[in-house]
Amino acid sequence: MNKKTEAMDGNTAAAHIAYGLSDQAFIYPITPSSPMGELADMWSAQGRKNVFGRVVDVTEMQSEGGAAGALHGSLAAGTLSTTFTASQGLLLMLPNMFKISGELLPTVFHVASRAIAGQALSIFGDHSDVMACRTTGFALLSSGSVQEIMDLAVVAHISTIESRIPFCHFFEGFRLSHEINTIEKIEYKELNDLINKDIIEKIRTRGLNPEHPHMRGTSQGPDVYFQLVESSNKYYDELADKVQNVMDRVAKLTGRQYQLFDYVGSDDAERIVVVMGSGAAPLEEIISKFGHKEKIGLIKCRLYRPFSKKHFLKALPKSVKKICVLDRTKESGSLGEPLFLDVSTAVKKTNIDVIGGRYGLGSKDFTPAMALAVFDNLKQKEPLENFTVGITDDVTHKSLKINQEIDTVPEGTQQCLFWGMGSDGTVGANKNAIKIIVDNTSLYGQGYFSYSAHKSGGISISHLRFGSKKIHSPYLIQNADYIACHNKSYVDKYDLLNKAKFGSIFVLNSPWNSIDELEQNLPSSLKHKIAEKHLKFFNIDASSIADKVGLAGRINMIMQAVFFHLSGVLDSKKAIDLLKKTIEKEYSKKGEDVVKKNKEGVDESIRNLHEIKYPQKWIECEIEDPKKTQDLPIFIKEIFNPMAKLEGDLIPVSKFPEAGFIPLGTSKYDKRGIAEKVPNWNPKTCIQCNFCSVVCPHAAIRPFLINPETKKPKNFETTRTKGTKEDLEFRIQVSPLDCTGCSLCVNTCPTKSLEMKPLHDMKDQIENWNFAVNLPIRNDLFKRESIKGSQFHQPLLEFSGACAGCGETPYVKLLTQLFGEQMVVANATGCSSIWGGSYPNCPYSTNRFSHGPAWANSLFEDNAEFGLGIAKGIQNQRNSLLLLVNDLLQSNSDIGELKDLFNDWINNFNDLRKSKELSEKIKVELSEYLDKNQNKDLNINNLLQEIFQKKDLFSKRSQWIIGGDGWAYDIGFGGLDHVLASGEDVNILVLDTEVYSNTGGQSSKSTPRSGVAKFAAKGKNTCKKDLGLIATSYENVYVASVSLANMTHLIKCLVEAEKYKGPSLIIAYSPCIEHGIKLGMGSQVKEQQLAIETGYWPLFHFDPNFHLIGKNPFVYDSKKPKKDLIDLLKHETRFSSLLKTFPQEAIKKHNLLKDDIQRRHEKYLQLSQLFQSKLK
Ligand SMILES: Cc1ncc(C[n+]2csc(CCOP(=O)(O)OP(=O)(O)O)c2C)c(N)n1
Ligand code: SF4
Ligand code: SF4
């Protein structure tokens, strides 16, 4: 390698060039493109200069629609601007994309291309989003590797400047945007030669300028519009040659030559595949392995729009007889997918047969075996057309059969797999390992990280490759030389070794150092595989070593040391020295002590690594029978369990319920057991307040009431129930396997009646939990609308995938305890749709009558409107039932007791509780009546039958519209505002984490001034938007600002909001891991208390009905702040970190934040007085 190489991911490569060649960027977060915006924002905050010597001006907008609009304006002014996006984000930009190309404005959109939400959201990569913009007039340029992203980003920027045609430069989300690979970086100074300053000056002078004004964006009639559309043809006609010219110039700079269509394969190829993006690599590997005997080849399409037939035909070998076009998108109902249609048109006048197929949707892996299946299909006399590859389609039988995986990575490449926990540092350590190896050797490295959907305790699998030859292979490791399992519980859950090569290394982190312990604890299937594959097996008790050296729980450095010692990627001694140097560099900021502990950890790890000499008879171990599953629901057996074992790829199409529906209550089958410690209850000191149950984010601790006569399990201790005369026993029961170990319950208990105990000492509680949840439910003794009483109602949100200690879930859980069986939820995209609806986990569940929240997610931006639509739809259906019942009553027929019931129901039509009560009675009476009175009066009978059919509409719905602050304050604000103004009876709950939590913590308009968030690296400049106050201005909206730290106020407001016959808005303070609460999420309720006491979070409620009864509608429930804001700022790194990164800004902005809070306090006092004075 003669050039300087660096390991980086695709997003960094794109952002590096975009930043260098732009003056402005307009950004909005969307996975997996957000890191590009984050890097641009950070570089700008750090004062990094672009190619033109200027700091790029980066602006976060309220949505991608906003970003595209602002970008359009900036381009109209003659500025070089860029943006980054994906999926729905790109779709929101569509209208402006037409405008931008129509006005011939040069720009580049960098797109980490991703699936589009349809039957489900998917954050993973394919080309669906980009293919949805192929009519916009943007040039579409595709990159297929991290190196290509850097190179073709340059091609896109220079080409747009020189051609006036805007570009969309895209690469597959996650697979390429997040893959780390060794690439040659292009430095800014090298780009100077490519830039034509005169052309850039022309772009500037074409901009809107009153000194030489022009008008654009007119409206035109049928006489001229068409001609003007056609007038830009020449720019498109010239574009392909221009792009090729830029590619040639970039090649001179980098030595890497690209063509618009690159051909790879034998010169006399008869069968070729056409593909775009990273899918080319496995096909190329197959060609280099088998190409010499098979006449096969591949065309990589780089410039997809405009599609140059001339260049395509030039790239096509004359010998080709058959073409298979692979598309990474699906266009339901079309004759074929888009690339297929283009290629078919291009070869129209030849004798070549063209077939099409789909692969890799939503990042489905595309492996060499699949690539081979594609070539094999093409070989058939009658190849399968319009096929899929990578799935088993046993419904329409369109899928290709895949044979065994083949190893096509360059010889000598070391392939390593690491099984870690989502947040245990494994991924960070592996990224570090790549850096150490790439920076210090001539080896190439590649890293890809796959995660499960759980926000805490989910699994992460790191796929690392190293070798002396360049590594492309953009697919998961199929043949590993080294496998490490960082978590002992995985031995029972996953098939850890199915990708292990014969004779490879397997390292387990477990306390079982001896063969006896391993004999006892390893499942026989794992033992069988170890022996069968002749693995070199090592065990290390990394957790004990971490404890011993003072790194409690942090095993990543230890496991990394083991990797360097065993893997042979580097000489062991050299590797360990490098690791120690990295420790010094990385941790010196944290103090000498931390450096010392980590170095000790490294030394101890080598000393305490045990090679396990297992008996060869392990090969005889049974591959055990699958656990008994006959009693499980079909969805759990056929979908949930295979997915939980990471075998979802193997589920055939026929097994899935259509349209992405899932039944409620599936997450209770998860039983992850991820907590190290779980709470243990002391009945002697417990005062039965039920606070622990209220705050638990995962519904893993609940109070139960038991008849003393009931036979209980041995350790099921109880105490006499307080506050009732009935002779009942009380118990707080934890579910150890559902608890995340956050300790929020322990920290909230006012009498210290809970303490955390190691999970292994609490195993008997599993049986206790199973016993408790099957007890008869007694929720009739205490008022449902109270802290204590609400907790005897089954939470219909249980065991979600939220982070340990999450501040959002307790509110929604409480809502389900108050109204769950009648709830309908429209949920915005955000954390609440991810912890609430990640297939196949449904944490929303049903009560014993199978009633529970009906939940749906539309999009991020439209949730308020979606919820309004649902509410109006249901209202409409209920009204039609009302008409039928009225018709019946007016007929004066003799319907016995039903008459009174129906009249009662009409009078309580909009009463949540009463309509439900009457609904249940009517259902029984009506059913009996119909049984007994068949055919007496045909008309009446028909009417009754019709009413009976609609019986599920008798009870009123509790309509909730739920989402985060990113939705409510920013992207969805327009819709939310409209719904507030509509006067309709809907309830809106804003889970205010003050950042976009789900996408990694970007700033929203709810972020407080000085708060450090992504996209606000220097601390937010402006003050938090006062959404509550804005809503009160309608004067007919119920508004409340609440916190879990004041439960009485919270419940009161939720109940009032539900009852209010009009729109209501509840803004709920929701601490999040992104706040960096220094004492951990286990103290987030205390942190909320502090927020209230410092005045940081206000409590108020505004009830328009109070006017009617002569009461002040605006009640400011907060007391005068009694603690200094500094106490809170010190506690949370989102504030304190600014003191380190930008100390001067920090002091200024913290003071301004203090002023903001003081001003708000005064404003609320005045408002309250104003309303009061109006009453007099
Ligand atoms: C149009 C569009 N843009 C961006 C996204 C990506 N996205 C999904 S959730 C989210 C942030 C959600 O933040 P917030 O509403 O505050 O909810 P939280 O995650 O904090 O609960 C973003 C930006 C999207 N899904 N759709
Ligand atoms: S430790 Fe956390 S998850 Fe476990 S029961 Fe307590 S609050 Fe719930
Ligand atoms: S809101 Fe924060 S704490 Fe809760 S699940 Fe999302 S990221 Fe985790």
Short mmCIF file of N, CA and C and ligand atoms in Angstrom, two decimals, residues 679 696-698 700-701 734 739-746 756, ligand 2:
data_model
loop_
_atom_site.label_atom_id
_atom_site.label_comp_id
_atom_site.label_asym_id
_atom_site.label_seq_id
_atom_site.Cartn_x
_atom_site.Cartn_y
_atom_site.Cartn_z
N PRO A 679 -34.54 -7.17 42.61
CA PRO A 679 -34.95 -6.76 43.95
C PRO A 679 -35.55 -7.89 44.78
N CYS A 696 -41.58 1.02 38.01
CA CYS A 696 -40.85 -0.02 37.26
C CYS A 696 -41.11 0.12 35.75
N PRO A 697 -40.08 0.36 34.98
CA PRO A 697 -40.28 0.57 33.54
C PRO A 697 -40.69 -0.70 32.81
N HIS A 698 -40.45 -1.85 33.43
CA HIS A 698 -40.69 -3.10 32.71
C HIS A 698 -41.82 -3.96 33.28
N ALA A 700 -41.99 -5.39 35.98
CA ALA A 700 -41.41 -6.63 36.50
C ALA A 700 -41.57 -6.75 38.01
N ILE A 701 -42.25 -5.79 38.60
CA ILE A 701 -42.52 -5.89 40.04
C ILE A 701 -43.93 -5.39 40.27
N VAL A 734 -41.52 -9.94 42.36
CA VAL A 734 -40.68 -9.56 41.22
C VAL A 734 -40.63 -10.72 40.23
N CYS A 739 -36.98 -8.67 34.89
CA CYS A 739 -36.36 -7.48 35.50
C CYS A 739 -35.06 -7.17 34.75
N THR A 740 -34.79 -5.87 34.61
CA THR A 740 -33.54 -5.48 33.93
C THR A 740 -32.47 -5.07 34.93
N GLY A 741 -32.82 -5.13 36.20
CA GLY A 741 -31.84 -4.81 37.24
C GLY A 741 -31.53 -3.32 37.37
N CYS A 742 -32.49 -2.48 36.97
CA CYS A 742 -32.21 -1.03 36.96
C CYS A 742 -32.15 -0.44 38.37
N SER A 743 -32.79 -1.09 39.34
CA SER A 743 -32.86 -0.68 40.75
C SER A 743 -33.71 0.58 41.01
N LEU A 744 -34.48 0.97 40.02
CA LEU A 744 -35.36 2.12 40.20
C LEU A 744 -36.36 1.88 41.34
N CYS A 745 -36.87 0.66 41.41
CA CYS A 745 -37.85 0.34 42.46
C CYS A 745 -37.20 0.47 43.84
N VAL A 746 -35.97 -0.05 43.93
CA VAL A 746 -35.26 -0.01 45.22
C VAL A 746 -35.04 1.43 45.65
N MET A 756 -31.30 -5.10 46.24
CA MET A 756 -30.92 -5.87 45.06
C MET A 756 -30.12 -7.10 45.49
S1 SF4 B 2 -34.94 -3.39 39.26
FE1 SF4 B 2 -35.92 -2.13 37.67
S2 SF4 B 2 -36.78 -3.60 36.23
FE2 SF4 B 2 -36.29 -4.72 38.10
S3 SF4 B 2 -38.18 -4.71 39.24
FE3 SF4 B 2 -37.00 -2.96 39.95
S4 SF4 B 2 -37.68 -1.24 38.70
FE4 SF4 B 2 -38.37 -3.12 37.70
#
